[in-house]
Short mmCIF file of C-alpha atoms in Angstrom, two decimals:
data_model
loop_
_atom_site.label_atom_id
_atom_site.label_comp_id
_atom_site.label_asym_id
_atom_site.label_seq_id
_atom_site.Cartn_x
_atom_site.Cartn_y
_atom_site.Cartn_z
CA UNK H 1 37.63 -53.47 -7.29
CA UNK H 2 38.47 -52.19 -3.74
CA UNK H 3 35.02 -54.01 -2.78
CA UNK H 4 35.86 -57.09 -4.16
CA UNK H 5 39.72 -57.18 -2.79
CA UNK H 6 38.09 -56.81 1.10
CA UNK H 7 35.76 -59.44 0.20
CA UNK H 8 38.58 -61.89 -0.58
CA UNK H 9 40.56 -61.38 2.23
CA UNK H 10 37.45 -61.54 4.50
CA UNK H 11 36.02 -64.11 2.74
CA UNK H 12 32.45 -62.37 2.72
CA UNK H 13 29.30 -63.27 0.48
CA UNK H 14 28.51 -59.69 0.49
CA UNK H 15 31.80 -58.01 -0.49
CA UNK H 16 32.37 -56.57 3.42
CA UNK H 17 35.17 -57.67 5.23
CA UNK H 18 33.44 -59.85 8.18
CA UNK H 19 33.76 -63.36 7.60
CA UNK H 20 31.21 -65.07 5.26
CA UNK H 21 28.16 -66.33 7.59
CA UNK H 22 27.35 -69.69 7.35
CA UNK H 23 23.68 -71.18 5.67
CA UNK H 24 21.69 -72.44 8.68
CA UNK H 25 22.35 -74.63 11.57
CA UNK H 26 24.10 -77.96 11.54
CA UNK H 27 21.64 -80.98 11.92
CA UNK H 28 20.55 -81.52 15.59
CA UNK H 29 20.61 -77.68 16.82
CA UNK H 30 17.18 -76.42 18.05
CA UNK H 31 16.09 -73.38 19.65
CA UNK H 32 16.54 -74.86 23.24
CA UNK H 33 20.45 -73.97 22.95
CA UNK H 34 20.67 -73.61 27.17
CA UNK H 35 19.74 -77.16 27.43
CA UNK H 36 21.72 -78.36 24.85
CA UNK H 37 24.70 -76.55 26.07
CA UNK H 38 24.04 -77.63 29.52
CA UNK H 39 24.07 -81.15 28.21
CA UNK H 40 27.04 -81.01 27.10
CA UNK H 41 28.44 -79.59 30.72
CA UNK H 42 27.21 -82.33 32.28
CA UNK H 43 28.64 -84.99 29.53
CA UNK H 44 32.09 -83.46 30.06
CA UNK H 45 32.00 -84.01 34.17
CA UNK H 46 30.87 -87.19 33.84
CA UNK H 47 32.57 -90.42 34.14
CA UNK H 48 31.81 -92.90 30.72
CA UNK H 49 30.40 -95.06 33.24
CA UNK H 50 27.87 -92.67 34.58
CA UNK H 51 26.51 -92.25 30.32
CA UNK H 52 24.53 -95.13 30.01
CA UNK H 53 21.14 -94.41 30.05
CA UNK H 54 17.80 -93.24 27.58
CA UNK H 55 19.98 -90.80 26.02
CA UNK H 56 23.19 -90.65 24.04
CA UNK H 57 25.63 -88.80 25.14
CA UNK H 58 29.12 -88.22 24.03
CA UNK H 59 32.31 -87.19 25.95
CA UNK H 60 34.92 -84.57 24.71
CA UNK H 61 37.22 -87.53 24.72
CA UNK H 62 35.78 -89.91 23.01
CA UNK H 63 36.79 -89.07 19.33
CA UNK H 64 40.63 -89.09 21.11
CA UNK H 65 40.02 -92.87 22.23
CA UNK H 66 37.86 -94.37 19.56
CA UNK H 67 38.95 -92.35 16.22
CA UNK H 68 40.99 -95.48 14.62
CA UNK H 69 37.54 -97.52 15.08
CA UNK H 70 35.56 -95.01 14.20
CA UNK H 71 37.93 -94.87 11.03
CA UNK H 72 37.96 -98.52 10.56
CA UNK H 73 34.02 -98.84 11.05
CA UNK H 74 33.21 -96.72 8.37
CA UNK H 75 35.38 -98.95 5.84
CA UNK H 76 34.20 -102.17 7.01
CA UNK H 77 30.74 -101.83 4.99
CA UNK H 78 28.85 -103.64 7.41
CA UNK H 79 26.09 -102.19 8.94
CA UNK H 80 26.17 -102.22 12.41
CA UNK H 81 29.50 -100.73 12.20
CA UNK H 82 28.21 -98.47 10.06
CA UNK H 83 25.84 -97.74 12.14
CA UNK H 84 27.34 -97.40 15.09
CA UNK H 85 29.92 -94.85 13.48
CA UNK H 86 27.19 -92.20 11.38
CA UNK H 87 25.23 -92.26 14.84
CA UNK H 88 28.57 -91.36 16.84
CA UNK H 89 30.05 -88.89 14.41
CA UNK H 90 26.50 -86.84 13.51
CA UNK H 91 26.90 -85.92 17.53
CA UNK H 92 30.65 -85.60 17.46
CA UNK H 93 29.96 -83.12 14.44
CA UNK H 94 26.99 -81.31 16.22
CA UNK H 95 27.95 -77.49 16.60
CA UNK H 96 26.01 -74.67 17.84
CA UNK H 97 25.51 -71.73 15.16
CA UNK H 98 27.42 -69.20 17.35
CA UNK H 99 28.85 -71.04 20.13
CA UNK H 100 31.85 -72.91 20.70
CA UNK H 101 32.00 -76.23 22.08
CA UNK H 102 34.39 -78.53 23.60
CA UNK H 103 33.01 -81.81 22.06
CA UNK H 104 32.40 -80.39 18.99
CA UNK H 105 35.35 -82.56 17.21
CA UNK H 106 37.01 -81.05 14.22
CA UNK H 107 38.21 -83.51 11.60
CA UNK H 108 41.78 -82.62 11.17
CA UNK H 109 41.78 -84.63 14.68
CA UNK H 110 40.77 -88.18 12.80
CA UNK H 111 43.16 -88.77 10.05
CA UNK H 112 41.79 -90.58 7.36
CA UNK H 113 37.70 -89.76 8.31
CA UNK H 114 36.92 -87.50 5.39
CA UNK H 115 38.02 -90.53 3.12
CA UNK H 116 36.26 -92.77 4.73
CA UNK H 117 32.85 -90.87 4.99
CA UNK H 118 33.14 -89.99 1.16
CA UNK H 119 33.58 -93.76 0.65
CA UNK H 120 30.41 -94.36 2.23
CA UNK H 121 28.67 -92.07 -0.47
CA UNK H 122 30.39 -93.69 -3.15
CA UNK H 123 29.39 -96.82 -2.40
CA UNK H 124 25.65 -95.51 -2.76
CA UNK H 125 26.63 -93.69 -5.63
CA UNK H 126 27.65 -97.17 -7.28
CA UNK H 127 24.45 -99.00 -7.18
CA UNK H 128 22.37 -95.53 -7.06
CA UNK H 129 20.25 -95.78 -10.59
CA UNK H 130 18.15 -92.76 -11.84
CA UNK H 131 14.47 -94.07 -11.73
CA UNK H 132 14.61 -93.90 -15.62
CA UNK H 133 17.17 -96.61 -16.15
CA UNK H 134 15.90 -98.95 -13.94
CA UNK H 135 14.51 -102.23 -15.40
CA UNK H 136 10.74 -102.37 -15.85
CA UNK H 137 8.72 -105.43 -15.71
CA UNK H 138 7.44 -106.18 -19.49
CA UNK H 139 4.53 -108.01 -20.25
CA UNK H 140 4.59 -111.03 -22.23
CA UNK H 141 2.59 -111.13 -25.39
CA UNK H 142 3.56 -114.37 -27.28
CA UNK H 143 3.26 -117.69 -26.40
CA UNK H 144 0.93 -116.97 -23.09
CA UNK H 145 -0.66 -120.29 -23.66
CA UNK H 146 2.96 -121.82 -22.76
CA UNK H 147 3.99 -122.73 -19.61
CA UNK H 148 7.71 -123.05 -21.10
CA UNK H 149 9.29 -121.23 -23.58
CA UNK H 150 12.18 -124.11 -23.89
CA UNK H 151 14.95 -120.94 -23.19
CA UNK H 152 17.42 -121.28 -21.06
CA UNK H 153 16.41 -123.20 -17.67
CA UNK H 154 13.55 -122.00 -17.32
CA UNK H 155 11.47 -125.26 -16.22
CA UNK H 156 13.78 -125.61 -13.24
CA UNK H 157 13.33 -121.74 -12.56
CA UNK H 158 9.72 -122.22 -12.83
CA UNK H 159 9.16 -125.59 -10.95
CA UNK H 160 11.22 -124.97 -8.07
CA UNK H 161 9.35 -121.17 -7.80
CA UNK H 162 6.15 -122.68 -7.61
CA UNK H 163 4.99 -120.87 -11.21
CA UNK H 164 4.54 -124.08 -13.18
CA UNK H 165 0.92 -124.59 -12.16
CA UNK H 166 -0.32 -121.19 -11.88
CA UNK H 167 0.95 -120.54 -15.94
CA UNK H 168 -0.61 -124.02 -16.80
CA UNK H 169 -4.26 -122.86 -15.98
CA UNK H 170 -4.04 -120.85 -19.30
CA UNK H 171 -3.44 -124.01 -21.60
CA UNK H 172 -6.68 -125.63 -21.05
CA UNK H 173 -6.84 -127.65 -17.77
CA UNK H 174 -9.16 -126.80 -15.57
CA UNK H 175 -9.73 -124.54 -12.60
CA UNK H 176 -9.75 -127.29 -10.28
CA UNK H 177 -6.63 -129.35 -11.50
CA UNK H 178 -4.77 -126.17 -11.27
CA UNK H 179 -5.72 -125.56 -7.71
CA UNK H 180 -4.87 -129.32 -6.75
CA UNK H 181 -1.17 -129.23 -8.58
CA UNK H 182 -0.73 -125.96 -6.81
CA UNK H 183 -1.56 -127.80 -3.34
CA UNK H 184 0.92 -130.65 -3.86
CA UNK H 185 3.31 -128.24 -5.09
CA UNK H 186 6.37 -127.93 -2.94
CA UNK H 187 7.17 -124.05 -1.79
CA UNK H 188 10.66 -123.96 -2.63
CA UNK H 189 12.78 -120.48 -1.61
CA UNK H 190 13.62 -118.59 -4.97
CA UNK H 191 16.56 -119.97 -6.71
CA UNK H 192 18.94 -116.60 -7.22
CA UNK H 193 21.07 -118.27 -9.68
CA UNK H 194 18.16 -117.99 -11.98
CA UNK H 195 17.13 -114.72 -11.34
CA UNK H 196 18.23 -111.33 -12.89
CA UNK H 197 19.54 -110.34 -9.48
CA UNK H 198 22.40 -112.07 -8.73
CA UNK H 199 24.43 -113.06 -5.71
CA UNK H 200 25.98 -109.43 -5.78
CA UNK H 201 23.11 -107.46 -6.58
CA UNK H 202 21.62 -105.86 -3.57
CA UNK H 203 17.46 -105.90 -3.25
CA UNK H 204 15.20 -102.80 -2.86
CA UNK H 205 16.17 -103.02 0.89
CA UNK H 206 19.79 -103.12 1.18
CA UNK H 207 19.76 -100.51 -1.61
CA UNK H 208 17.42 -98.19 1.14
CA UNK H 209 19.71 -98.97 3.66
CA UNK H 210 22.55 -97.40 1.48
CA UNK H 211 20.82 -94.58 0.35
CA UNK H 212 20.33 -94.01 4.35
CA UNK H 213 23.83 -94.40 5.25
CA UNK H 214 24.95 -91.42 2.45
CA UNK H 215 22.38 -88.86 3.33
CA UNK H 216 23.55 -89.65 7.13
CA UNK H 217 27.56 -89.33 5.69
CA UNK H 218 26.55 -86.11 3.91
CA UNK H 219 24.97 -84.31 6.86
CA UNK H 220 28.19 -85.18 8.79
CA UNK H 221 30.19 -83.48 5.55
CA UNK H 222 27.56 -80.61 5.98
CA UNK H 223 28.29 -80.43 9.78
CA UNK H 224 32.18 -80.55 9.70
CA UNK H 225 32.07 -77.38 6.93
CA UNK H 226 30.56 -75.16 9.85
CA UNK H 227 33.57 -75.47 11.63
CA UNK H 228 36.08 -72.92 10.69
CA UNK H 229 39.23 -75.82 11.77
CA UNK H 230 37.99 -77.97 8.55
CA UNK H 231 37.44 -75.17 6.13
CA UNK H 232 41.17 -75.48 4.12
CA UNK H 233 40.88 -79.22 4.41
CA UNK H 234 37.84 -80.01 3.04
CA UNK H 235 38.38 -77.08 0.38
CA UNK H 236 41.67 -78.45 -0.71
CA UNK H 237 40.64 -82.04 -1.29
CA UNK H 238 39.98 -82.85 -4.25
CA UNK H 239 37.62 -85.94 -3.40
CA UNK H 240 35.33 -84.06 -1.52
CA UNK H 241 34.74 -82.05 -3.95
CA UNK H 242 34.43 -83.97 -6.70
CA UNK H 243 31.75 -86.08 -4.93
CA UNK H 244 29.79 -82.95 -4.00
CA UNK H 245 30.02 -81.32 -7.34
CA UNK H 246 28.54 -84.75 -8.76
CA UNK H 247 25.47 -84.99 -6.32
CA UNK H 248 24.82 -81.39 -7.33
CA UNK H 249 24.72 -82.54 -10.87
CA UNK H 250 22.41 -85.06 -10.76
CA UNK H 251 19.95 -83.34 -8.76
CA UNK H 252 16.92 -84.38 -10.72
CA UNK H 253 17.51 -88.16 -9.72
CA UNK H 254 19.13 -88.63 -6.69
CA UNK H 255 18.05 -88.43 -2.82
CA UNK H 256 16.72 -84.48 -2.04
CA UNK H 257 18.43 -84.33 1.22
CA UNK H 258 21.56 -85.69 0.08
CA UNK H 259 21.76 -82.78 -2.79
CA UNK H 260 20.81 -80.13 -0.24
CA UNK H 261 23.73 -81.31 2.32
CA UNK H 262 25.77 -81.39 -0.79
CA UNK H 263 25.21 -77.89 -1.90
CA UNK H 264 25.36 -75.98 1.83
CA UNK H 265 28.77 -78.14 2.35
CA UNK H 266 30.35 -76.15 -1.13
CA UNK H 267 28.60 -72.76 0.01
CA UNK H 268 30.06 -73.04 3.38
CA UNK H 269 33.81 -73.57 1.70
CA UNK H 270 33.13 -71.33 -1.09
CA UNK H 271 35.04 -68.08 0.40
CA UNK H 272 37.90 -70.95 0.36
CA UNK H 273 37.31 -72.67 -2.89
CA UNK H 274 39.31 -72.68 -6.46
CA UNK H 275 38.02 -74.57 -9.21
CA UNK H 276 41.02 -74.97 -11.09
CA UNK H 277 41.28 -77.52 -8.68
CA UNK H 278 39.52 -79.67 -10.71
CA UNK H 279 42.16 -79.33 -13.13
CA UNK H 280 45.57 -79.89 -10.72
CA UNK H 281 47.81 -82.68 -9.73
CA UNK H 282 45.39 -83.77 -7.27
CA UNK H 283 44.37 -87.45 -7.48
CA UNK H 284 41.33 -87.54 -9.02
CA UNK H 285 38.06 -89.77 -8.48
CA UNK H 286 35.55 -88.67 -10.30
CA UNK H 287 35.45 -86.81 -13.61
CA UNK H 288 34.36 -83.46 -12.83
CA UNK H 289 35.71 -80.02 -14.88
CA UNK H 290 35.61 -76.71 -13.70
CA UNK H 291 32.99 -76.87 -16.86
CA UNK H 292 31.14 -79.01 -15.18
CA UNK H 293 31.09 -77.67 -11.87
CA UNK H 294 29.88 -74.75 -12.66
CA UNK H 295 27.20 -76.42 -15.15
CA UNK H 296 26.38 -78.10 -12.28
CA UNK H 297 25.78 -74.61 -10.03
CA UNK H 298 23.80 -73.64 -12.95
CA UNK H 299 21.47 -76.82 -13.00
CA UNK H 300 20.59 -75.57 -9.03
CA UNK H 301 20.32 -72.12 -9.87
CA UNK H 302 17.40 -73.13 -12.23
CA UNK H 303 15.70 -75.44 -10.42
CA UNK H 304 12.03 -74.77 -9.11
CA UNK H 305 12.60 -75.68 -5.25
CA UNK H 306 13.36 -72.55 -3.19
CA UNK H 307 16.39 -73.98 -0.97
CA UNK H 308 18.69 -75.18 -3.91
CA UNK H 309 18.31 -72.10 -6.38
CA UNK H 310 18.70 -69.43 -3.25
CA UNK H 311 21.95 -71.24 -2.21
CA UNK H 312 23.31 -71.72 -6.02
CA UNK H 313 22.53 -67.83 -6.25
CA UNK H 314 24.73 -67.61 -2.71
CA UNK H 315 27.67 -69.82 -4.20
CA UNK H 316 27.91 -67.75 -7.27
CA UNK H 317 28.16 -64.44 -5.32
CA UNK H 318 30.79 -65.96 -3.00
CA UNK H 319 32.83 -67.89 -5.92
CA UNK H 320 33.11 -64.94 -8.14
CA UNK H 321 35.10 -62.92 -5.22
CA UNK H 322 38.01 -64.98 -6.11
CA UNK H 323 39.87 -63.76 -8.86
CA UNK H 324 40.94 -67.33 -10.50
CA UNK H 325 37.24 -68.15 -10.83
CA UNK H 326 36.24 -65.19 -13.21
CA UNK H 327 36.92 -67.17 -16.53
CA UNK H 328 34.79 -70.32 -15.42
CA UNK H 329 32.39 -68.56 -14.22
CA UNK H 330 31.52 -65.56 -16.66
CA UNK H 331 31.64 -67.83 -19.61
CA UNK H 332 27.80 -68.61 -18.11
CA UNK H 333 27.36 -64.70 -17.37
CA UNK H 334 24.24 -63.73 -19.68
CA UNK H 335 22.58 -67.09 -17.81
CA UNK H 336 23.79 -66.17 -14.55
CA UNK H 337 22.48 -62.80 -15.35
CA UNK H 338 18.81 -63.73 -16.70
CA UNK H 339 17.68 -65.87 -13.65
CA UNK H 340 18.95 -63.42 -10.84
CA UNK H 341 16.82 -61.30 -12.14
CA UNK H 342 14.35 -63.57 -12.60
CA UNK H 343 14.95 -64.39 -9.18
CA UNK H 344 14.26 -60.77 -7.75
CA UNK H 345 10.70 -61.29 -9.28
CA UNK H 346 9.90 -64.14 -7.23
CA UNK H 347 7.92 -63.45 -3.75
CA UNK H 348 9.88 -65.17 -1.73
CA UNK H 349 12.43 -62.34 0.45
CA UNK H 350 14.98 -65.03 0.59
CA UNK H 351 15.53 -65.83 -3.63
CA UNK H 352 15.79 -61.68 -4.03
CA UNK H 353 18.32 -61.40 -0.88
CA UNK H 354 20.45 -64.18 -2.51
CA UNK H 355 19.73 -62.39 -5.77
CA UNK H 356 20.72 -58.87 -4.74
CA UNK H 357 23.99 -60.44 -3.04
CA UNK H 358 25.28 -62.27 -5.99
CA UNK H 359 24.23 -59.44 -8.66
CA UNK H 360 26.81 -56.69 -6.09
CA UNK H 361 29.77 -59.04 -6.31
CA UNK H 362 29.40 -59.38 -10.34
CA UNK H 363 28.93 -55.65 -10.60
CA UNK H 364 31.89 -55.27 -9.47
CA UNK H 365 34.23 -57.49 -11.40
CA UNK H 366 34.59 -55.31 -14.33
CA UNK H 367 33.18 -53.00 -17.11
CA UNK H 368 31.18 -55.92 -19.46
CA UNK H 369 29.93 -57.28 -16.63
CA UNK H 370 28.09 -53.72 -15.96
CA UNK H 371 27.49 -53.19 -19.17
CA UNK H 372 25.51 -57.00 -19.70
CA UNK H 373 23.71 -56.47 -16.49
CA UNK H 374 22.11 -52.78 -17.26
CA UNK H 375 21.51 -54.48 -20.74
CA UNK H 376 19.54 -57.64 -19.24
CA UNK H 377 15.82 -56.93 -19.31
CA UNK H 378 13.84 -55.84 -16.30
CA UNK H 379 17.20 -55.45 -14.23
CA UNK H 380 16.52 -52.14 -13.42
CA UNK H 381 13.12 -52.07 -12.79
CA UNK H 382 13.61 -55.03 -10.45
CA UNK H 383 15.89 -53.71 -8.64
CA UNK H 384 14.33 -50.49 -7.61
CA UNK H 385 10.82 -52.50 -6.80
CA UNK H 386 13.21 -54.50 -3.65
CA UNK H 387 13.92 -50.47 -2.90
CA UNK H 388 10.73 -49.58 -2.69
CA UNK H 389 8.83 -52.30 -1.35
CA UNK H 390 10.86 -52.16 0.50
CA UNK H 391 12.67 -55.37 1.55
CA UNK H 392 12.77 -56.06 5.43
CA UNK H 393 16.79 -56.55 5.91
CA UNK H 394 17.60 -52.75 5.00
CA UNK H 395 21.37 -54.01 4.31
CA UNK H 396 19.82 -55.79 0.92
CA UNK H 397 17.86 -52.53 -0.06
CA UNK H 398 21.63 -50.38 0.38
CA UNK H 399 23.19 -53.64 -1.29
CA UNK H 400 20.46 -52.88 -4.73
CA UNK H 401 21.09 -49.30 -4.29
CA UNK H 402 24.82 -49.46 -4.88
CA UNK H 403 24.11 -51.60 -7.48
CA UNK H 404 22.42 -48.90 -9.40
CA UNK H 405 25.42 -46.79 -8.33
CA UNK H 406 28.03 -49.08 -9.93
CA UNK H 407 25.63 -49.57 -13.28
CA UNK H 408 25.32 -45.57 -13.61
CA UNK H 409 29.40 -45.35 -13.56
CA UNK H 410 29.92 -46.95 -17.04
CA UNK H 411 29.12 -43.73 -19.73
CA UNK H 412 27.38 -46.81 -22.18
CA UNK H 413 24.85 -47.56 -19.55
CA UNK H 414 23.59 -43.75 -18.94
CA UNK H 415 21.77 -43.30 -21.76
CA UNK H 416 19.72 -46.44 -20.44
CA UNK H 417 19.28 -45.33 -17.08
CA UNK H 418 18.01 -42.08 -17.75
CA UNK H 419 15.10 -43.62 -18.32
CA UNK H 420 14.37 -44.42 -14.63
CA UNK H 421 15.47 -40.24 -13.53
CA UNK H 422 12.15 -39.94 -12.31
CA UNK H 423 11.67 -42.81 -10.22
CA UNK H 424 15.14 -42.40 -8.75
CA UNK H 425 14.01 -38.54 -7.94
CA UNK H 426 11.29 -40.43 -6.19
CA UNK H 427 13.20 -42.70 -4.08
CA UNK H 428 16.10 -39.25 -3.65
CA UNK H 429 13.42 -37.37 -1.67
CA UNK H 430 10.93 -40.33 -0.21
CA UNK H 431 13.66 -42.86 1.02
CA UNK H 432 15.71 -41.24 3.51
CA UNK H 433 18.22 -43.87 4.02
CA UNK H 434 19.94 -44.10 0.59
CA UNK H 435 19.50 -40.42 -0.39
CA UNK H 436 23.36 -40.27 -0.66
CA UNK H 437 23.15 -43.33 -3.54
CA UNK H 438 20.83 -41.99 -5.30
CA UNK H 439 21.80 -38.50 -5.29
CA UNK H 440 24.86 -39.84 -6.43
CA UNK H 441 23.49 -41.49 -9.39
CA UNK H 442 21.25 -38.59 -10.63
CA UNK H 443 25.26 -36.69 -10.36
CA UNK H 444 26.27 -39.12 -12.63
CA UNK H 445 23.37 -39.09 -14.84
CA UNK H 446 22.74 -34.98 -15.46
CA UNK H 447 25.63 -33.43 -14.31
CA UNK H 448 28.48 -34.98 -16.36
CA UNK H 449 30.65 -32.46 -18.45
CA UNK H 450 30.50 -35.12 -21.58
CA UNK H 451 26.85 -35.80 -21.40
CA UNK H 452 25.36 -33.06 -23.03
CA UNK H 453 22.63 -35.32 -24.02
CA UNK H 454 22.21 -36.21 -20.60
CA UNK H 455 21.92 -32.31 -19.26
CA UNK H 456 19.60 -31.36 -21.73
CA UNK H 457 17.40 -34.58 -20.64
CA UNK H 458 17.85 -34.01 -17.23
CA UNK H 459 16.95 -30.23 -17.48
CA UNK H 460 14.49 -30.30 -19.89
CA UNK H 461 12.51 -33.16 -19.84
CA UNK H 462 13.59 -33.78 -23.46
#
């Protein structure tokens, strides 16, 4: 519980008290950080009039000058605004991983921005349909002889499209005729009154365009949650939330990249975030529970693609630090559970390191969550293969270690665990590192005055 009471306070993924890190770099940030930082040396000393050129370049003062346009751009909807204001604020929200820089612009200095960049994904989100619901094209099986069905206006619709003669070649006039009517046939531009589409509707393009402008107002969300300044305001609004939470949730139908900036944006505020926001005063937008928040985490933590179920495995070990989130969160606990350690099977070093991280901070919550852990299959054995492989960041190999340690403390779970006294006598005298853990555990194990059964089986091989 001491563990977990640093943790808070430092805000830490891993239970320590340094500050949780952040997952990757913001968008823009390469490995040529001199240049970049030299850049933006040379775009402070310089006049505006001396920054038009091939490249882009933005002043420390512009976001003072230009925030009420860049505010009012953004709720225009029209696209060169638009335009114009994603391009402007993905630089003024470029960051360097561990450097600080004047033009980086934090958002509490442009009041009203974080509105207006989540209205931008809500417009998307209201004419965004999963691929499933869209309207399909059906094929016409009666009356193909017909050039007119005598519904509707559908002789105007099909004269003035040009349609008329091409479905008249079916009823009997010749090849020839056809070709001829079609000839003296008048293109005329589509009518949209007749059409499905209306004047409101927007076509496959404008729909793109949309789907372009929220993934760019996303990555600017992402970018603004690596700055520690924005932290309690994004994590205390409601909105923001509520609009990542839903992207998360319908990850199986909507824009990859837009779901990925979605899910780093909550794991950067995580040390920071309550859900039982989701059930305050707040103003709400969207419809989202702590239920279905966490449902939501879940949905990521199962999916196939590496990125979203090692982050959702992050989240979970950084949400559960907080106190208030226990009872949303271990309501899911024998899931949680059964694809960690599914997840410490897989390969990849990065799915067990995210594994290994969230599995410490549940071990330490309390007693059942011990005692459902030692009881999930293959735990154990999982854990000791990242030991022994061993894993190449040592601090995730102590982190599965202590693990063990906290398992062996309940007196349910020994009887379990003594099972495994020979292969943690192997790792006692081969792995020099966490010799103190596992000696340790074996203490607990065989040398407990109220384990008899436990001496004898540690003595005697029984």
């Amino acid at each position: 519980m001491q563990k977990r009471e640093q943790g808070k306070q430092g805000g830490a993924a891993g239970g320590s008290g340094t500050p949780a890190p952040k997952r990757g770099r913001p968008f823009g940030s390469g490995s040529n950080s001199s240049a970049a930082a030299a850049a933006a040396a040379s775009a402070d000393a310089a006049a505006p009039s001396t920054l038009l050129g091939p490249t882009f370049q933005v002043y420390s003062s512009f976001a003072d000058q230009n925030h009420k346009r860049i505010v009012l751009a953004l709720q225009s909807g029209l696209k060169s605004e638009l335009t114009w204001a994603l391009n402007t604020l993905s630089l003024l929200s470029f960051k360097e991983k561990d450097e600080v820089r004047k033009d980086a612009t934090p958002l509490a200095k442009i009041p009203g921005l974080l509105d207006a960049l989540l209205q931008v994904i809500d417009d998307w989100r209201d004419v965004a349909l999963p691929k499933e619901l869209m309207k399909t094209r059906r094929v016409r099986l009666l009356g193909v002889n017909s050039a007119v069905t005598g519904f509707g206006n559908e002789f105007e619709a099909l004269s003035s499209n040009g349609h008329l003669a091409q479905s008249s070649v079916g009823s009997g006039s010749s090849v020839a005729d056809a070709l001829a009517q079609k000839s003296m046939a008048k293109r005329r531009p589509r009518e949209w009154w007749y059409d499905e589409d209306g004047l409101f509707n927007l076509d496959e393009e404008a729909r793109a365009e949309k789907q372009l402008c929220a993934v760019a107002a996303s990555n600017i969300i992402r970018n603004f949650s690596f700055m520690s300044e924005n932290e309690v305001i994004m994590a205390q609004h409601r909105h923001c939330l509520e609009t990542v939470f839903q992207c998360m949730e319908d990850h199986n139908t909507e824009d990859e990249e837009l779901v990925t900036n979605a899910l780093e944006t909550v794991v950067n505020l995580a040390p920071l975030l309550d859900l039982r926001i989701f059930s305050s005063s707040k103003p709400s937008y969207i419809d989202i529970t702590e239920k279905r928040a966490v449902q939501a985490i879940m949905g990521m933590l199962d999916s196939s693609v590496k990125a979203w179920h090692c982050a959702a495995a992050e989240l979970l070990g950084r949400l559960i630090i907080n106190p208030d989130n226990e009872p949303f969160l271990l309501s899911f606990a024998p899931l949680i559970y059964k694809r960690l350690v599914d997840l410490l099977s897989l390969p990849a070093v990065d799915a067990q390191a995210a594994a290994v991280g969230a599995l410490y901070n549940l071990a330490e919550v309390n007693m059942d969550c011990r005692l459902k852990l030692a009881s999930e299959r293959w735990a154990v054995d999982r854990l000791l293969k990242v030991i022994k492989s061993p894993h190449p960041v040592p601090e995730i190999c102590r982190k599965a270690a202590m693990i063990l340690e906290s398992l062996v403390s309940e007196p349910q779970n020994r009887v379990h665990l003594l099972a495994y006294e020979n292969a943690f006598a192997e790792i006692l005298f081969s792995e020099g590192k966490y010799a103190d853990s596992f000696a340790r555990i074996l203490y607990e194990l065989t040398s407990r005055p109220n384990n008899k059964v436990g001496m004898a089986r540690g003595i005697w091989g029984m």
